[in-house]
Amino acid sequence: MVCEKDPLVQKITDLYDQISTLDSLKPSKDVNMLFTQLVLTCMPPTHIDVTKLCKKVQQMRSKLIRLCGEAEGLLETHFSTILASYDNPLHHLNIFPYYTNYLKLSQLEFNILTKHCSNVPNKVAFVGSGPLPLTSIVLASFHLKTTSFHNYDIDPSANSKALRLVWSDPDLSRRIFFHTTDVMNVTNGLKEYDVVFLAALVGMDKDEKVRVVEHLAKYMNPGAVLMLRSAHGARGFLYPVVNPCDLRGFQVLSIFHPTDEVINSVIIARKFPMPRHCSAEHPVGPMKLPNKCFDIDMFNPLLNPVNLMEELDIEDQLS
Ligand SMILES: C[S@@+](CC[C@H](N)C(=O)[O-])C[C@H]1O[C@@H](n2cnc3c(N)ncnc32)[C@H](O)[C@@H]1O
């Protein structure tokens, strides 16, 4: 059990106290400085397992994740508005301070996807695309040049801002579509997608995340791929952590934990090809022990062994 006396937890709690007393989380000198310090504090590898925090620290962590989510949304809104003032916003994406992180994360996700899918996906959904949908823009521009992307966001203003970034581009405006709705209201429409990406901030705590994943498991096409974002170590103070055992109805294929400035871990899972033992208790098939499902190989998606930890192979998982 990790409690508030742990020096790293003390430092994070101190930053949380300062962040939670700010009048606004809109980008400003103070906001940027505090979140930069927070990210740098949570980035290095650590002994801390955020599932083993005492109750008080766990409560602080839940509130901190929501504050980070709010600040991220406001930062994206701010830069999306600036970008929309350019004739071709897509030529200026690098004004967003974390654009390089998105380039790296998208490359990582593309490499992981390619390893597990032999065909180029025809239709991809991105759930929780936000006002600055950089993942779908980067994937559509550089990696999946014939795929169509359907961005879902519950917030109409996020979608109208995001639309302004792509509508002047002849190619992307024909391949990137926006849907304003809570993903929990999308049912049979989910069957159309070969791949569904789930943003880190859709489902801010474990219960919400599990509900979203169960919904996807119920409606995604059997055999379709789910790409989720999670967090590892102290990075779990910034984003929700998804555990393989939360992915009922899916076969977990691989988990990657970056150790560089890409904050999110990436989980790739496949919806079970067909429901087995369907029943009222297991509407999407049986719960399978996810740790029996990992790949054995040591594929390194960034071709840079120091950057990445792959969650371990099957022998380690089963020993
Ligand atoms: C900060 S943003 C952008 C995502 C971020 N770039 C990432 O990859 O995590 C997260 C977005 O998810 C949207 N969102 C949250 N819950 C949702 C839901 N249930 N259905 C659809 N969109 C949702 C929010 O409105 C917000 O715009």
Coordinates of C-alpha atoms and ligand atoms in Angstrom, one line a residue:
M1 CA 0.0 0.0 0.0
V2 CA 1.4 3.4 -1.0
C3 CA 0.4 6.3 1.3
E4 CA 0.8 10.0 1.4
K5 CA 4.2 9.8 3.1
D6 CA 5.9 8.4 0.0
P7 CA 8.1 11.3 -1.3
L8 CA 6.8 11.0 -4.9
V9 CA 3.2 11.0 -3.7
Q10 CA 4.0 14.0 -1.5
K11 CA 5.4 15.9 -4.5
I12 CA 2.3 15.0 -6.7
T13 CA 0.0 16.0 -3.8
D14 CA 1.7 19.3 -3.5
L15 CA 1.2 20.0 -7.2
Y16 CA -2.4 18.8 -7.0
D17 CA -3.0 21.3 -4.1
Q18 CA -1.6 24.1 -6.3
I19 CA -3.5 23.1 -9.4
S20 CA -6.8 22.7 -7.6
T21 CA -6.7 26.2 -6.3
L22 CA -6.2 27.8 -9.7
D23 CA -9.1 30.0 -10.8
S24 CA -9.0 28.6 -14.3
L25 CA -7.3 25.8 -16.1
K26 CA -7.2 27.7 -19.4
P27 CA -3.6 27.9 -20.8
S28 CA -1.6 30.5 -18.9
K29 CA 1.9 30.9 -17.4
D30 CA 0.9 29.3 -14.1
V31 CA -1.2 26.5 -15.6
N32 CA 1.5 25.6 -18.1
M33 CA 4.2 25.7 -15.4
L34 CA 2.3 23.5 -12.9
F35 CA 1.2 20.9 -15.5
T36 CA 4.7 20.7 -17.0
Q37 CA 6.1 20.1 -13.5
L38 CA 3.4 17.5 -12.9
V39 CA 4.1 15.6 -16.1
L40 CA 7.9 15.7 -15.5
T41 CA 7.3 14.3 -12.0
C42 CA 5.1 11.5 -13.2
M43 CA 7.2 10.5 -16.2
P44 CA 10.2 8.5 -14.8
P45 CA 9.8 4.8 -14.1
T46 CA 8.8 4.2 -10.5
H47 CA 8.0 1.5 -8.0
I48 CA 4.5 3.0 -7.5
D49 CA 1.5 0.9 -8.6
V50 CA -1.5 3.2 -8.7
T51 CA -3.9 0.3 -8.0
K52 CA -2.3 0.0 -4.5
L53 CA -2.7 3.5 -3.2
C54 CA -4.3 4.2 0.2
K55 CA -7.8 5.6 0.0
K56 CA -6.9 9.2 0.5
V57 CA -4.2 9.2 -2.2
Q58 CA -6.6 7.3 -4.5
Q59 CA -9.2 10.0 -4.1
M60 CA -6.6 12.7 -4.9
R61 CA -5.5 10.7 -8.0
S62 CA -9.2 10.5 -9.3
K63 CA -9.6 14.3 -8.9
L64 CA -6.2 15.0 -10.4
I65 CA -7.0 12.9 -13.5
R66 CA -10.2 14.9 -14.0
L67 CA -8.3 18.2 -13.6
C68 CA -5.7 17.0 -16.2
G69 CA -8.6 16.0 -18.5
E70 CA -10.1 19.5 -18.2
A71 CA -6.8 21.2 -18.7
E72 CA -6.1 19.0 -21.8
G73 CA -9.5 19.9 -23.3
L74 CA -8.9 23.6 -22.7
L75 CA -5.4 23.4 -24.2
E76 CA -6.7 21.6 -27.3
T77 CA -9.6 24.2 -27.6
H78 CA -7.1 27.0 -27.4
F79 CA -4.8 25.7 -30.1
S80 CA -7.7 24.5 -32.3
T81 CA -9.1 28.1 -32.3
I82 CA -5.7 29.5 -33.3
L83 CA -5.2 26.9 -36.0
A84 CA -8.6 27.6 -37.5
S85 CA -7.5 31.2 -38.2
Y86 CA -5.0 30.0 -40.8
D87 CA -5.9 29.4 -44.4
N88 CA -4.7 25.9 -44.2
P89 CA -4.6 24.8 -40.5
L90 CA -3.0 21.5 -41.3
H91 CA 0.2 23.3 -42.4
H92 CA 0.6 24.8 -38.9
L93 CA -0.1 21.8 -36.6
N94 CA 3.4 22.1 -35.1
I95 CA 2.4 25.2 -33.2
F96 CA 0.7 22.8 -30.8
P97 CA 3.4 22.1 -28.1
Y98 CA 2.7 18.4 -28.0
Y99 CA 2.4 17.8 -31.7
T100 CA 5.7 15.7 -31.7
N101 CA 4.2 13.5 -29.0
Y102 CA 1.2 12.8 -31.2
L103 CA 3.5 12.1 -34.2
K104 CA 5.3 9.5 -32.0
L105 CA 2.1 8.1 -30.5
S106 CA 0.5 7.7 -33.9
Q107 CA 3.6 6.0 -35.3
L108 CA 3.6 3.6 -32.3
E109 CA -0.1 2.9 -32.7
F110 CA 0.3 2.4 -36.5
N111 CA 3.2 0.0 -36.0
I112 CA 1.3 -2.0 -33.4
L113 CA -1.8 -2.2 -35.6
T114 CA 0.2 -3.3 -38.6
K115 CA 1.8 -6.1 -36.7
H116 CA -1.6 -7.5 -35.7
C117 CA -3.7 -6.7 -38.8
S118 CA -2.7 -8.0 -42.2
N119 CA -5.2 -5.7 -44.1
V120 CA -5.2 -1.9 -44.2
P121 CA -8.4 -0.9 -42.3
N122 CA -11.1 0.5 -44.5
K123 CA -13.1 2.3 -41.7
V124 CA -11.7 3.5 -38.4
A125 CA -13.6 5.1 -35.5
F126 CA -11.9 7.4 -33.0
V127 CA -14.0 7.8 -29.9
G128 CA -13.3 11.0 -27.9
S129 CA -11.5 12.9 -30.7
G130 CA -11.9 16.3 -29.1
P131 CA -11.4 19.8 -30.7
L132 CA -7.9 18.9 -31.9
P133 CA -8.2 15.4 -33.4
L134 CA -4.5 14.9 -34.0
T135 CA -4.5 11.1 -34.0
S136 CA -6.9 10.8 -36.8
I137 CA -5.3 13.7 -38.7
V138 CA -1.8 12.2 -38.4
L139 CA -2.9 8.6 -39.1
A140 CA -4.9 9.7 -42.2
S141 CA -2.2 12.0 -43.5
F142 CA 0.9 9.8 -43.0
H143 CA 0.0 6.2 -42.3
L144 CA -3.5 5.1 -43.4
K145 CA -3.8 7.2 -46.6
T146 CA -6.9 5.4 -48.0
T147 CA -8.8 4.8 -44.7
S148 CA -11.8 6.8 -43.7
F149 CA -11.9 8.1 -40.1
H150 CA -15.1 8.6 -38.1
N151 CA -14.5 10.9 -35.1
Y152 CA -17.0 10.7 -32.2
D153 CA -17.3 13.3 -29.5
I154 CA -20.0 14.0 -27.0
D155 CA -19.3 17.8 -27.2
P156 CA -20.7 19.6 -30.2
S157 CA -18.3 22.6 -29.9
A158 CA -15.3 20.1 -29.9
N159 CA -16.6 18.7 -33.2
S160 CA -17.3 22.1 -34.8
K161 CA -13.8 23.3 -33.9
A162 CA -12.2 20.0 -35.2
L163 CA -14.2 20.2 -38.5
R164 CA -12.7 23.6 -39.2
L165 CA -9.2 22.1 -39.2
V166 CA -9.9 19.6 -42.0
W167 CA -12.6 21.2 -44.2
S168 CA -10.1 23.1 -46.4
D169 CA -8.1 20.0 -47.1
P170 CA -9.4 18.3 -50.3
D171 CA -8.2 14.8 -49.2
L172 CA -8.9 14.8 -45.4
S173 CA -12.3 16.5 -45.8
R174 CA -13.5 13.5 -47.8
R175 CA -12.1 10.9 -45.4
I176 CA -12.6 12.4 -41.9
F177 CA -16.1 12.5 -40.6
F178 CA -17.5 13.9 -37.3
H179 CA -20.4 12.5 -35.2
T180 CA -21.7 14.4 -32.2
T181 CA -22.9 11.8 -29.7
D182 CA -22.1 9.9 -26.5
V183 CA -20.4 6.7 -27.6
M184 CA -22.8 4.9 -25.3
N185 CA -25.6 5.8 -27.7
V186 CA -23.8 4.3 -30.8
T187 CA -24.9 0.7 -31.2
N188 CA -25.1 -1.0 -34.6
G189 CA -23.1 1.8 -36.2
L190 CA -20.0 0.4 -34.3
K191 CA -20.2 -2.8 -36.4
E192 CA -19.0 -0.9 -39.5
Y193 CA -15.5 -0.3 -38.1
D194 CA -12.4 -2.5 -38.6
V195 CA -10.6 -0.6 -35.8
V196 CA -12.0 1.5 -32.9
F197 CA -9.6 3.8 -31.0
L198 CA -10.7 4.8 -27.5
A199 CA -9.1 8.0 -26.2
A200 CA -7.5 8.0 -22.8
L201 CA -10.1 10.4 -21.4
V202 CA -13.2 8.6 -22.4
G203 CA -14.1 6.9 -19.1
M204 CA -12.3 8.9 -16.5
D205 CA -12.4 6.2 -13.8
K206 CA -12.4 2.5 -13.7
D207 CA -16.1 2.0 -13.6
E208 CA -16.8 4.4 -16.5
K209 CA -14.0 2.9 -18.5
V210 CA -15.3 -0.6 -17.9
R211 CA -18.9 0.5 -19.0
V212 CA -17.5 2.0 -22.2
V213 CA -15.5 -1.2 -23.0
E214 CA -18.5 -3.4 -22.3
H215 CA -20.5 -1.3 -24.6
L216 CA -17.9 -1.6 -27.4
A217 CA -17.6 -5.4 -26.7
K218 CA -21.4 -5.7 -27.2
Y219 CA -21.6 -3.8 -30.5
M220 CA -18.2 -3.9 -32.3
N221 CA -17.9 -6.4 -35.1
P222 CA -16.5 -9.8 -34.1
G223 CA -12.8 -9.8 -35.0
A224 CA -12.6 -6.0 -35.1
V225 CA -9.6 -4.4 -33.3
L226 CA -9.8 -2.1 -30.3
M227 CA -6.9 0.3 -29.6
L228 CA -7.0 1.7 -26.1
R229 CA -4.8 4.2 -24.3
S230 CA -3.8 3.6 -20.7
A231 CA -1.0 4.7 -18.4
H232 CA 1.8 2.9 -16.5
G233 CA 3.6 3.7 -13.2
A234 CA 3.1 7.2 -11.8
R235 CA 1.7 8.3 -15.3
G236 CA -1.4 6.7 -13.8
F237 CA -1.8 10.0 -11.8
L238 CA -2.4 11.7 -15.2
Y239 CA -4.6 9.3 -17.1
P240 CA -6.9 6.4 -16.2
V241 CA -5.2 2.9 -16.1
V242 CA -6.8 0.1 -18.1
N243 CA -6.0 -3.4 -16.9
P244 CA -6.2 -6.3 -19.3
C245 CA -8.8 -8.0 -17.0
D246 CA -11.1 -5.0 -17.6
L247 CA -11.4 -5.9 -21.3
R248 CA -14.1 -8.5 -21.1
G249 CA -15.2 -9.7 -24.6
F250 CA -11.8 -8.9 -26.0
Q251 CA -8.6 -10.9 -26.5
V252 CA -5.7 -8.7 -25.4
L253 CA -3.0 -9.0 -28.0
S254 CA -0.2 -6.7 -26.7
I255 CA 0.4 -3.8 -24.3
F256 CA 3.2 -1.2 -24.8
H257 CA 4.4 1.1 -22.1
P258 CA 6.5 4.0 -23.6
T259 CA 9.2 5.3 -21.2
D260 CA 9.9 8.5 -23.2
E261 CA 7.8 11.7 -23.4
V262 CA 4.9 9.7 -25.0
I263 CA 2.8 9.5 -21.8
N264 CA 0.1 7.0 -22.8
S265 CA 0.5 3.2 -22.9
V266 CA -1.2 1.5 -25.8
I267 CA -3.3 -1.7 -25.6
I268 CA -4.4 -3.6 -28.7
A269 CA -7.2 -6.1 -28.3
R270 CA -9.4 -8.0 -30.7
K271 CA -13.1 -8.7 -30.2
F272 CA -13.6 -12.4 -29.9
P273 CA -14.5 -13.7 -33.3
M274 CA -17.8 -15.2 -32.2
P275 CA -19.6 -15.2 -28.9
R276 CA -19.0 -18.4 -26.9
H277 CA -21.3 -19.6 -24.1
C278 CA -23.5 -16.5 -24.6
S279 CA -25.7 -16.1 -21.5
A280 CA -27.3 -13.4 -19.5
E281 CA -24.2 -13.2 -17.3
H282 CA -21.8 -13.2 -20.2
P283 CA -23.6 -11.5 -23.0
V284 CA -20.4 -10.9 -25.0
G285 CA -18.8 -14.3 -24.4
P286 CA -16.9 -15.7 -21.5
M287 CA -14.3 -13.8 -19.5
K288 CA -11.0 -15.1 -20.7
L289 CA -7.9 -14.9 -18.5
P290 CA -6.3 -12.0 -20.5
N291 CA -2.8 -12.8 -19.4
K292 CA -2.9 -16.0 -21.4
C293 CA -3.4 -14.0 -24.6
F294 CA -0.3 -11.9 -25.0
D295 CA 2.1 -12.3 -27.8
I296 CA 5.3 -14.0 -27.1
D297 CA 7.5 -12.0 -29.4
M298 CA 9.5 -9.0 -28.5
F299 CA 8.4 -6.7 -31.3
N300 CA 9.5 -3.2 -30.8
P301 CA 7.3 -0.7 -32.6
L302 CA 9.6 2.3 -32.5
L303 CA 12.7 0.3 -33.4
N304 CA 14.2 1.9 -30.3
P305 CA 14.7 -0.5 -27.5
V306 CA 15.4 2.1 -24.8
N307 CA 12.1 3.9 -25.4
L308 CA 9.7 1.1 -24.8
M309 CA 8.7 -1.6 -22.4
E310 CA 6.6 -4.4 -23.8
E311 CA 4.4 -6.1 -21.1
L312 CA 5.9 -9.4 -20.7
D313 CA 5.7 -12.5 -22.7
I314 CA 3.5 -15.5 -22.1
E315 CA 6.0 -17.4 -19.9
D316 CA 6.4 -14.5 -17.6
Q317 CA 2.7 -14.0 -17.4
L318 CA 2.0 -17.6 -16.6
S319 CA 4.8 -18.2 -14.2
Ligands
LIG1 C1 -9.5 16.0 -24.1 S1 -10.3 15.2 -25.4 C2 -9.3 14.6 -26.6 C3 -8.7 13.3 -26.5 C4 -7.3 13.3 -26.2 N1 -6.5 13.9 -27.3 C5 -6.9 11.8 -26.0 O1 -6.3 11.2 -26.9 O2 -7.2 11.3 -24.9 C6 -11.3 13.9 -24.9 C7 -12.6 14.0 -25.6 O3 -13.4 12.9 -25.2 C8 -14.8 13.3 -25.3 N2 -15.6 12.4 -24.6 C9 -15.6 12.1 -23.3 N3 -16.6 11.1 -23.0 C10 -17.1 10.8 -24.2 C11 -18.2 9.9 -24.6 N4 -18.8 9.1 -23.7 N5 -18.5 9.8 -25.9 C12 -17.9 10.6 -26.8 N6 -16.9 11.5 -26.5 C13 -16.5 11.6 -25.3 C14 -14.7 14.7 -24.6 O4 -15.8 15.5 -25.0 C15 -13.4 15.3 -25.1 O5 -13.5 16.1 -26.2

